[in-house]
Short mmCIF file of C-alpha atoms in Angstrom, two decimals:
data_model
loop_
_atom_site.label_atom_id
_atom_site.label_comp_id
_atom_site.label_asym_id
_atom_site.label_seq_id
_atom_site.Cartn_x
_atom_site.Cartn_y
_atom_site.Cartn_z
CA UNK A 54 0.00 0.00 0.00
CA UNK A 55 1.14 3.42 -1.05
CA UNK A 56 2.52 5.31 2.07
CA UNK A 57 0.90 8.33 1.82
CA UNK A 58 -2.41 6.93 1.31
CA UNK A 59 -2.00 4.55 4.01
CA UNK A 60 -1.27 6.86 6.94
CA UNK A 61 -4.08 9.51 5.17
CA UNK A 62 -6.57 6.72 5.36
CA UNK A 63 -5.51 6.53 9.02
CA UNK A 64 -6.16 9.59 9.38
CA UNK A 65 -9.60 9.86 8.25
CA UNK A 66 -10.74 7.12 10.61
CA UNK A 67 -8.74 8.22 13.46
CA UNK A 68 -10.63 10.60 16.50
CA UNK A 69 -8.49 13.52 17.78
CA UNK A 70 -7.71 14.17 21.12
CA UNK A 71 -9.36 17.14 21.04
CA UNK A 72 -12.77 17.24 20.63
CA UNK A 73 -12.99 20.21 18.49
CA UNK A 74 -11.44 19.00 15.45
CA UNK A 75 -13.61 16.19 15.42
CA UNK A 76 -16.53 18.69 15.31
CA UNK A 77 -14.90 20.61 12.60
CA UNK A 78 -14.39 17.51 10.57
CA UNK A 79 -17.83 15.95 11.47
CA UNK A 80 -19.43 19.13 10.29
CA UNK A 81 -16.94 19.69 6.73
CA UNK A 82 -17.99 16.02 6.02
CA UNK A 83 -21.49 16.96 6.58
CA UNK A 84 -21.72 20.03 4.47
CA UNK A 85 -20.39 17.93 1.81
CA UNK A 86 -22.65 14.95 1.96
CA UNK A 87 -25.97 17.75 2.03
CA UNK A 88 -24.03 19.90 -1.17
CA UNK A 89 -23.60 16.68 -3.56
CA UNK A 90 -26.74 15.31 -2.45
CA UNK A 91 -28.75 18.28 -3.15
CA UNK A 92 -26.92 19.42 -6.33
CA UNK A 93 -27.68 15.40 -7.63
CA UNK A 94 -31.44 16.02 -6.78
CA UNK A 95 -31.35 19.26 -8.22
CA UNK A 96 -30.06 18.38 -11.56
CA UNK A 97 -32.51 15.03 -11.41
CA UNK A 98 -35.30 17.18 -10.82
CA UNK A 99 -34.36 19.71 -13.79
CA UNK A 100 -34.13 16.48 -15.96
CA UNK A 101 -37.31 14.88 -15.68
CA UNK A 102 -39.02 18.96 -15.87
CA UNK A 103 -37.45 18.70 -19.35
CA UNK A 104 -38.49 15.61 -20.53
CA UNK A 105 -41.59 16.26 -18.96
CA UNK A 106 -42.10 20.16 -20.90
CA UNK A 107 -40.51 17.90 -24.35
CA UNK A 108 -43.14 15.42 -24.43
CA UNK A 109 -45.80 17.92 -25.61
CA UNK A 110 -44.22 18.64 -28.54
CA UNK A 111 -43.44 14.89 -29.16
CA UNK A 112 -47.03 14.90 -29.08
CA UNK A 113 -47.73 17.56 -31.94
CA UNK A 114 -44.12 17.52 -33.80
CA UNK A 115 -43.27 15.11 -35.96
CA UNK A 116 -39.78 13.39 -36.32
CA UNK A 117 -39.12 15.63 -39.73
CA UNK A 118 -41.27 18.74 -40.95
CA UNK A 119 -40.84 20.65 -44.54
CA UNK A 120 -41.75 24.44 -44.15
CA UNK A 121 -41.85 26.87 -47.48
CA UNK A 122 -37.98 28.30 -47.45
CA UNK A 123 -40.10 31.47 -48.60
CA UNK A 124 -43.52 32.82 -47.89
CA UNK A 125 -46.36 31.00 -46.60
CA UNK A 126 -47.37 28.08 -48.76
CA UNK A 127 -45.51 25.80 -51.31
CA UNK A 128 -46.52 23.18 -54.09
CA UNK A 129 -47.05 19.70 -53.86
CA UNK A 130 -47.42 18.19 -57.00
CA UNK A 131 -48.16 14.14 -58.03
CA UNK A 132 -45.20 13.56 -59.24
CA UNK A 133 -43.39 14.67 -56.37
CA UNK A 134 -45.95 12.64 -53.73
CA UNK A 135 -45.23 9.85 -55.92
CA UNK A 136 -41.03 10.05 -55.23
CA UNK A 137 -42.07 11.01 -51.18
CA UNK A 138 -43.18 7.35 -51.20
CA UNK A 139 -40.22 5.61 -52.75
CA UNK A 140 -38.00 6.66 -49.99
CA UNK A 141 -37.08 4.35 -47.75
CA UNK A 142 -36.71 6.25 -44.77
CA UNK A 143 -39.98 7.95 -45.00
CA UNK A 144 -42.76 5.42 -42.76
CA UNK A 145 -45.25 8.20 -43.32
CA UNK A 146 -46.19 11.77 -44.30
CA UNK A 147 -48.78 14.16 -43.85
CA UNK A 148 -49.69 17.37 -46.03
CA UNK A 149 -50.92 20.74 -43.97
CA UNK A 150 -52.16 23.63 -44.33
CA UNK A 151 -52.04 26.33 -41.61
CA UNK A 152 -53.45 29.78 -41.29
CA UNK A 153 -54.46 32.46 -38.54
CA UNK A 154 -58.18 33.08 -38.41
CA UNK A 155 -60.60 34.73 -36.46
CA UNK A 156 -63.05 32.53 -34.56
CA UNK A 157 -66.24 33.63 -33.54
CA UNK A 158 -69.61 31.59 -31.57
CA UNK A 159 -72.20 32.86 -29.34
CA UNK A 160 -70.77 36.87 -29.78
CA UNK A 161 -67.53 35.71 -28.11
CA UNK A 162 -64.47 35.77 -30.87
CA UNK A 163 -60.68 34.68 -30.21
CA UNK A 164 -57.60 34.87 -32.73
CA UNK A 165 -55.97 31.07 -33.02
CA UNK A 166 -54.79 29.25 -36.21
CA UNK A 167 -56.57 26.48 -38.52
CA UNK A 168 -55.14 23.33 -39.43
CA UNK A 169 -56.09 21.85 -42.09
CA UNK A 170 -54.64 18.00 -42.30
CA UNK A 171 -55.15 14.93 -44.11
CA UNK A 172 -56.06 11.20 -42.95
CA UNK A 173 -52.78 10.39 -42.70
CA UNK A 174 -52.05 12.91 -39.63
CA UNK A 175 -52.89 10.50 -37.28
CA UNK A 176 -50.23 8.02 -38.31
CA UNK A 177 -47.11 11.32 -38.22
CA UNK A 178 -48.20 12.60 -35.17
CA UNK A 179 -50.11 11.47 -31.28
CA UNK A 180 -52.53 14.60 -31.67
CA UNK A 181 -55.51 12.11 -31.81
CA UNK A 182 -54.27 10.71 -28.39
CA UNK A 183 -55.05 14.03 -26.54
CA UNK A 184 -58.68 14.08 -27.11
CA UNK A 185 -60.29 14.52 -23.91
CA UNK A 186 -64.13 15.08 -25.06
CA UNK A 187 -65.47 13.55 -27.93
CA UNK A 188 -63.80 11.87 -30.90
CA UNK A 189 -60.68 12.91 -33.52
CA UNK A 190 -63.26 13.22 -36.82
CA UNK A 191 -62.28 15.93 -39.62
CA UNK A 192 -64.51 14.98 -42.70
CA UNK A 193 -67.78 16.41 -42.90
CA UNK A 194 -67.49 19.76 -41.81
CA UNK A 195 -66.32 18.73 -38.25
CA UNK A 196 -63.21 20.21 -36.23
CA UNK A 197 -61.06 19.51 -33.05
CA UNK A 198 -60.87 22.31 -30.56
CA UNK A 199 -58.36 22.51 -27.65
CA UNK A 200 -59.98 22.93 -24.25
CA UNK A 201 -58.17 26.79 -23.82
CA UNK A 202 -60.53 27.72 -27.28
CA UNK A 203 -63.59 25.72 -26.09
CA UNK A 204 -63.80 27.76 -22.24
CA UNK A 205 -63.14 30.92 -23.99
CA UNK A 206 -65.83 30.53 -26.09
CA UNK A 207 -68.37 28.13 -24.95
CA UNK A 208 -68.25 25.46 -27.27
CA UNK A 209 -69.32 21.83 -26.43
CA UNK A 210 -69.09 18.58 -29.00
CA UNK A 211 -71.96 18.08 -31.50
CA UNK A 212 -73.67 21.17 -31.54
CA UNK A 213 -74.99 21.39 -34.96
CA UNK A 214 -77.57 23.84 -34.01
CA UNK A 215 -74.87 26.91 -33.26
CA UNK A 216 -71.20 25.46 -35.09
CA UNK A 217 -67.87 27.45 -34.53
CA UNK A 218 -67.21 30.24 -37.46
CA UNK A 219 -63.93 30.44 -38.92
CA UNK A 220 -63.31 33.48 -40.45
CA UNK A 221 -60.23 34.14 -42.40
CA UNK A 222 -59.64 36.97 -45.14
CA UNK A 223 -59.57 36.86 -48.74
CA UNK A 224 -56.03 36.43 -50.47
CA UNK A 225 -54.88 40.16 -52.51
CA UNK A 226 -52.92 42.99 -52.29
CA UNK A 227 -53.95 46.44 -51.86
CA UNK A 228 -56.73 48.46 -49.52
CA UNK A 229 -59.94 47.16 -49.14
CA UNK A 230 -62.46 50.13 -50.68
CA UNK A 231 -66.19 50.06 -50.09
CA UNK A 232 -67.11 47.75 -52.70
CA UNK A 233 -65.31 44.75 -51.57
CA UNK A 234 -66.83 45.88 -47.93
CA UNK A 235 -70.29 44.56 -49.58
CA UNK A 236 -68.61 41.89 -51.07
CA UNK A 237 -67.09 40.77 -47.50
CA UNK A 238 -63.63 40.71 -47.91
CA UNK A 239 -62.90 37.61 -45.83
CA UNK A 240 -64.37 33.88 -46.50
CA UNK A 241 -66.26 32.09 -44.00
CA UNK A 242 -66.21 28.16 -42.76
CA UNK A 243 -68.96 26.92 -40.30
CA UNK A 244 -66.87 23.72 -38.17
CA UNK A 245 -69.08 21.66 -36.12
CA UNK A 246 -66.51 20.61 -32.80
CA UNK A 247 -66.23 16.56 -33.11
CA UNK A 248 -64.12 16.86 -30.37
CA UNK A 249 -61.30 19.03 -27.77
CA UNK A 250 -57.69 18.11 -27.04
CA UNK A 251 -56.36 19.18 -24.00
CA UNK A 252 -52.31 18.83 -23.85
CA UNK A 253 -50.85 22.41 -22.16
CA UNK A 254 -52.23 25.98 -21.80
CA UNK A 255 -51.00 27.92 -24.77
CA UNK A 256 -51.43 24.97 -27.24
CA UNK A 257 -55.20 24.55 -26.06
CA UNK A 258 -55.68 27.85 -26.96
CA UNK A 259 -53.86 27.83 -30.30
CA UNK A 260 -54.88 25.52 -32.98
CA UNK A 261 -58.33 24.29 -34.41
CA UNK A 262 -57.94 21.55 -36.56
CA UNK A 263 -60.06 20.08 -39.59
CA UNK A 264 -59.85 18.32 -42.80
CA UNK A 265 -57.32 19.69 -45.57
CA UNK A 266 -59.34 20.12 -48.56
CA UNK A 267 -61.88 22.51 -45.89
CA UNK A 268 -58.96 24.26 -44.82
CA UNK A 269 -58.06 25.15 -48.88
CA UNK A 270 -61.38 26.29 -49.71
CA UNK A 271 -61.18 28.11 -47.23
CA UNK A 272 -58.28 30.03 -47.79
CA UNK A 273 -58.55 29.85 -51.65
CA UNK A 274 -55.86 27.81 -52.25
CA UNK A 275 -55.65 24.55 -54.64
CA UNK A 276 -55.32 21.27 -53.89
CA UNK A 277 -51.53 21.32 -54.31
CA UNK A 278 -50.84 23.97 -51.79
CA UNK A 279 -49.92 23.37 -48.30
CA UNK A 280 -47.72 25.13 -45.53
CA UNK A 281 -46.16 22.00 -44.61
CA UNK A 282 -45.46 18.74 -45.18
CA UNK A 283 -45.05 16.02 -41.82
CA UNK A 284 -42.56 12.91 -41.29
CA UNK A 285 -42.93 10.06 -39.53
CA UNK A 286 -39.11 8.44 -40.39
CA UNK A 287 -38.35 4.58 -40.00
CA UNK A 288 -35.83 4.27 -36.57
CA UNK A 289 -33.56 2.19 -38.45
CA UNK A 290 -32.29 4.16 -41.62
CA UNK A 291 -30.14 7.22 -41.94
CA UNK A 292 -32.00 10.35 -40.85
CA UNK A 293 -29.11 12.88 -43.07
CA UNK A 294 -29.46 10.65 -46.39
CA UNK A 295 -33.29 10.96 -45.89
CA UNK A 296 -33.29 14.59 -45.52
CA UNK A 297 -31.14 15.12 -48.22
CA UNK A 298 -33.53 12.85 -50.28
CA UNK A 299 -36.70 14.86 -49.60
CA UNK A 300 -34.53 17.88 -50.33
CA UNK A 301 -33.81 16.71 -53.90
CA UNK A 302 -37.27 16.63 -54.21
CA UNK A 303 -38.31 19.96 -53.43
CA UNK A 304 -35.14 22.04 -54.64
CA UNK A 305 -34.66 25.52 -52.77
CA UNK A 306 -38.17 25.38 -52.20
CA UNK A 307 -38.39 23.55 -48.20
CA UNK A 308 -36.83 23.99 -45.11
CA UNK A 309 -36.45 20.53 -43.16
CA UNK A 310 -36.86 20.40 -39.50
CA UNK A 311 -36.43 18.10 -36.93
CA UNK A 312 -38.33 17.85 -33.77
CA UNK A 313 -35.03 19.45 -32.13
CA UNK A 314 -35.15 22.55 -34.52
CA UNK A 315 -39.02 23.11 -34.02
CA UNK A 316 -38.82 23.32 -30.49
CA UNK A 317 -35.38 25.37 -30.83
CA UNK A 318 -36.27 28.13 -28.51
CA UNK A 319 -37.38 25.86 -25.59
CA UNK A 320 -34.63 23.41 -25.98
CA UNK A 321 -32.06 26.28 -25.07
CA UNK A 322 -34.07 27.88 -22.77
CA UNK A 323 -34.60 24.29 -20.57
CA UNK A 324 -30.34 24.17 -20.90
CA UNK A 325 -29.77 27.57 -20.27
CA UNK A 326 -31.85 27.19 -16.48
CA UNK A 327 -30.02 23.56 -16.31
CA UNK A 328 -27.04 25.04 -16.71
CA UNK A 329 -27.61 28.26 -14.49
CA UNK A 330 -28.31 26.23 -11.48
CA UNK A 331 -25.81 23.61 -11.80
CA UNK A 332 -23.39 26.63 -11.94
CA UNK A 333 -25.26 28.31 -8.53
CA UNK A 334 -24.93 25.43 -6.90
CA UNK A 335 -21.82 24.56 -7.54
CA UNK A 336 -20.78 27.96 -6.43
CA UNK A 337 -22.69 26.52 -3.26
CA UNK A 338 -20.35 24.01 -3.14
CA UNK A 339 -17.14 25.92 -3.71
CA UNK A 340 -18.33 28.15 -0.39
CA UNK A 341 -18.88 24.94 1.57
CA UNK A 342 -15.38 23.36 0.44
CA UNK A 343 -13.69 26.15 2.07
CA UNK A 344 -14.57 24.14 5.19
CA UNK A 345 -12.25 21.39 3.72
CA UNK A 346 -9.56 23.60 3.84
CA UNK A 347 -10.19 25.04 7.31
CA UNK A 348 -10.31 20.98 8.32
CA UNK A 349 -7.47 20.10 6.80
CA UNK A 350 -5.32 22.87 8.67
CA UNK A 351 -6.52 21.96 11.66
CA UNK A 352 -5.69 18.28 10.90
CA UNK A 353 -2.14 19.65 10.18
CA UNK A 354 -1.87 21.72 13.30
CA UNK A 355 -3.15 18.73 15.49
CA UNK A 356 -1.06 15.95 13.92
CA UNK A 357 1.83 18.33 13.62
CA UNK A 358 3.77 16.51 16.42
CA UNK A 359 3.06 13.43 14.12
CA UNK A 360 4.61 15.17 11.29
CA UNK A 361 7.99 16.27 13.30
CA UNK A 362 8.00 12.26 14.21
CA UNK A 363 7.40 11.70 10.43
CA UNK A 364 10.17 13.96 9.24
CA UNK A 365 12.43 13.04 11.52
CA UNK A 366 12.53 9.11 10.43
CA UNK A 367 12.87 10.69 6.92
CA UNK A 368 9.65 11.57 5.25
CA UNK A 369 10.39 14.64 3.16
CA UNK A 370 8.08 17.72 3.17
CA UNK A 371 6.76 16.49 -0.34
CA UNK A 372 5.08 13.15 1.05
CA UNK A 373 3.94 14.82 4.20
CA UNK A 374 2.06 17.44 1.80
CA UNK A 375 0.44 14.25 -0.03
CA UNK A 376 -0.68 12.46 2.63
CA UNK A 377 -3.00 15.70 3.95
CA UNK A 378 -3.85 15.87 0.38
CA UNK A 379 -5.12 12.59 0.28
CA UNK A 380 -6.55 12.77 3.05
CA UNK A 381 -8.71 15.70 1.94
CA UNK A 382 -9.65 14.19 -1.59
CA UNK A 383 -10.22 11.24 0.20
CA UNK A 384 -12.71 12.83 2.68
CA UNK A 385 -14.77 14.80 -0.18
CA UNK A 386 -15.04 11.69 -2.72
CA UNK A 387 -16.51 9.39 0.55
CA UNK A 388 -19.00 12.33 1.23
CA UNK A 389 -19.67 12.51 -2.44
CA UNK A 390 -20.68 9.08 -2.86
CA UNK A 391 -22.65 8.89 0.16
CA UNK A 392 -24.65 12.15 -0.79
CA UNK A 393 -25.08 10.72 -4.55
CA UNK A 394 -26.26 7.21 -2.83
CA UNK A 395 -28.94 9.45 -0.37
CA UNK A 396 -29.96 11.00 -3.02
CA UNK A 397 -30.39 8.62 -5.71
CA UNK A 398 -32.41 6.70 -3.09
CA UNK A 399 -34.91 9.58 -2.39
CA UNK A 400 -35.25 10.29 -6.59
CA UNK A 401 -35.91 6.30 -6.88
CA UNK A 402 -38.77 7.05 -4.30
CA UNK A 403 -40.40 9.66 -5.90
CA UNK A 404 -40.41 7.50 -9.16
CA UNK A 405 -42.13 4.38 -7.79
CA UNK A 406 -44.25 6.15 -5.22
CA UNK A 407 -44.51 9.76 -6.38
CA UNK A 408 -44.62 11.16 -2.47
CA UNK A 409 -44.73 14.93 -4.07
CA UNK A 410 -46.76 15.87 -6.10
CA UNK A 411 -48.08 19.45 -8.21
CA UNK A 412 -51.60 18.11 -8.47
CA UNK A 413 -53.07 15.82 -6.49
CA UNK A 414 -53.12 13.49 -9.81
CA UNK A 415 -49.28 14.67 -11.00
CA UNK A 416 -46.34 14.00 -9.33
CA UNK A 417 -43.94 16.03 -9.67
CA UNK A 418 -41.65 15.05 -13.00
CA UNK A 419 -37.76 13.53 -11.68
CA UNK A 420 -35.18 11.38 -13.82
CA UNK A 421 -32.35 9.16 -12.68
CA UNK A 422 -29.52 9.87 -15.03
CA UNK A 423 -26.23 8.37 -14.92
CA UNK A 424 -24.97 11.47 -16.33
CA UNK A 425 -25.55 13.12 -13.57
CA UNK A 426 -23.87 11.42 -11.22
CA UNK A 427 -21.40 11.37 -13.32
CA UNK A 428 -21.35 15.41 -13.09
CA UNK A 429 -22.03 15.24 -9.40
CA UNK A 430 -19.00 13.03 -8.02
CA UNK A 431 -16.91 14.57 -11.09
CA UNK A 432 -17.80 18.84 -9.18
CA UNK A 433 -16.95 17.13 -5.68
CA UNK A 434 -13.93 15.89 -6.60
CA UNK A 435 -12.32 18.03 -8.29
CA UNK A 436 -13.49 20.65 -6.04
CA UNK A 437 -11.70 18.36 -3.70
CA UNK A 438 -8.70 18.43 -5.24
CA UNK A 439 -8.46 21.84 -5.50
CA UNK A 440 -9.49 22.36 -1.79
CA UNK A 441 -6.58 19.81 -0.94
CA UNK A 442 -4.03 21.09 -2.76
CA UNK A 443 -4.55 24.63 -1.07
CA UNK A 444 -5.00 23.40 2.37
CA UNK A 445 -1.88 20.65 2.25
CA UNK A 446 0.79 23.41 0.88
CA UNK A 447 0.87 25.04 4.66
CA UNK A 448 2.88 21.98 5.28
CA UNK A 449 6.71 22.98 5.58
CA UNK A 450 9.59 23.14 7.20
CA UNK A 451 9.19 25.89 9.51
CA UNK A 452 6.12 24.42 10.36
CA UNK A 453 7.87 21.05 11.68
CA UNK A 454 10.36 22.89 13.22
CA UNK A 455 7.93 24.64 15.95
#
């Protein structure tokens, strides 16, 4: 066994004869059990928050999504749906069309956008999964609501007696003079609600969805016109040679998105608050390390008879510096762990039994990542190290010599 280590490990289970050190150290080993252990829960608690915020727009994204690289709308001929399904990659696609309208019912009126999507929507994205009245039916005039539209303006399922009225204005350029005032410059679709999703505040309140070829009478666009174009890709091919395959298709005409790229804004938001707190806390840490230090001189000052014995049977000032430093990197890692193994055990609990909760239905979202601990042990111990290396360099040899 390495000398330095051995007598360091000595050290650490040893009591001094004086019962304040063994306070001080008590406490320092403390602090650092309570720092990694809430830093560990911290970051686990941040993880599962994202997954938990990402999996509503798993829910509405797709895996791939073609936007116009110019304007609103773009052309989708035959020809080109016809090469769509010879690639491999592609499991399924989706055509839309998507506008802001003005949505009026019982002299209550709110600004969202209509979606206008074919049969195959389903199969791209879960949107028929978050139906919480009634049922997911386009054809016939019908619509899906989100619960935030349906409050605000009364609307229920099936009520063909007063329908929601979409109103969305006429495609042109220039003012509108007093002749196309009689002529109503804006077109008008009466949607029957089928049924209302309910997935997270501002979505509820943002789309109404119903059947593509509605959606382009609507608006006064043909049947080859849509604002986007949905992807449901197979897991096992190449997602870059099936982009650049759909891009072929549709030459400096798309924009391809992933489900990363849609969602760009909250993506870096959720890392930019991950990555604030991991840096507060860690400044937590780097506070409460200080006690290391303070330990560790006060180890030095009570073993420094020790260290005179040491020296004098020919330890040199180098190894004597090393074994406090050991010592010290030795004390932080063990309180790492432990903290790391409290805490894991207390995120485990609130994944089988959810003991906190937001709702009294939702417990509050946490993920186990090995990542994290990873990041956790990897803070404390090079904080450690750091801490050690200050605190052991008061060892020399005027300091024997008293």
């Amino acid at each position: 066994m390495n000398f330095s280590f051995y007598i360091a490990q000595r050290y650490v289970r040893s009591k001094s004869s004086q019962n304040a050190v063994n306070i001080i150290n008590f406490i320092t080993f403390l602090v650092i059990v309570i720092g990694s252990a809430a830093l560990f829960i911290v970051l686990s608690g941040f993880a599962g928050l994202k997954t938990f915020s990402l999996s509503f727009s798993n829910t509405v994204d797709p895996d791939l999504k073609a936007q116009p690289a110019t304007g609103k709308f773009f052309s989708v001929s035959t020809d080109q749906e016809v090469q769509l399904k010879n690639i491999a990659g592609i499991a399924s696609y989706s055509k839309e069309l998507e506008e802001r309208v003005y949505l009026t019912h019982s002299q209550k009126s709110h600004v969202a956008y209509i979606k206008g999507v074919d049969n195959n929507y389903g199969n791209v994205t879960s949107m028929d999964s978050t139906i919480y009245f009634g049922n997911w039916e386009l054809d016939q005039q019908h619509g899906v609501i989100g619960i935030g539209i349906a409050n605000l303006l009364g609307l229920s399922p099936n009520n063909y007696r007063n329908p929601l009225v979409v109103l969305a204005p006429k495609p042109g350029k220039g003012s509108i003079s007093q002749q196309s005032l009689r002529n109503k410059p804006y077109n008008q679709l009466e949607l029957v609600v089928s049924g209302i999703y309910y997935i997270e505040e501002n979505l509820d309140k943002k789309y109404v969805f119903s059947e593509l070829s509605l959606v382009q009478n609507l608006l006064e666009k043909d049947s080859t016109q849509v604002s986007g174009i949905n992807f449901r890709l197979d897991e096992t091919v190449d997602v870059l040679q099936t982009r650049e395959a759909i891009e072929k298709i549709f030459p400096n005409a798309i924009i391809l998105k992933d489900r990363r790229e849609l969602n760009s804004t909250l993506y870096k938001m959720l890392n930019t608050e991950n990555l604030a707190t991991y840096l507060i806390f860690t400044l937590v840490l780097i506070i409460a390390l200080f006690n290391v230090v303070g330990a560790i001189i006060m180890m030095i000052l009570d073993k420094q008879q020790n260290s005179k014995t040491l020296y004098s049977l020919g330890t040199t000032i180098k190894e004597l510096r090393r074994i406090y430093f050991v010592q010290g990197v030795l004390v932080t890692s063990v309180g790492g762990c432990i903290g790391v193994l409290m805490a894991s055990l207390l995120v485990w609990s609130q994944l089988v039994f959810g003991w906190l909760k937001i709702t009294p239905s939702l417990a509050y979202p946490v993920e186990y990542k090995l990542l994290n601990v990873g990041i956790v042990l990897s803070t404390i111990v090079i904080l450690g190290i750091i801490a050690s290396k200050i605190a052991s360099s008061r060892i020399n040899k005027k300091l024997i010599a008293r």
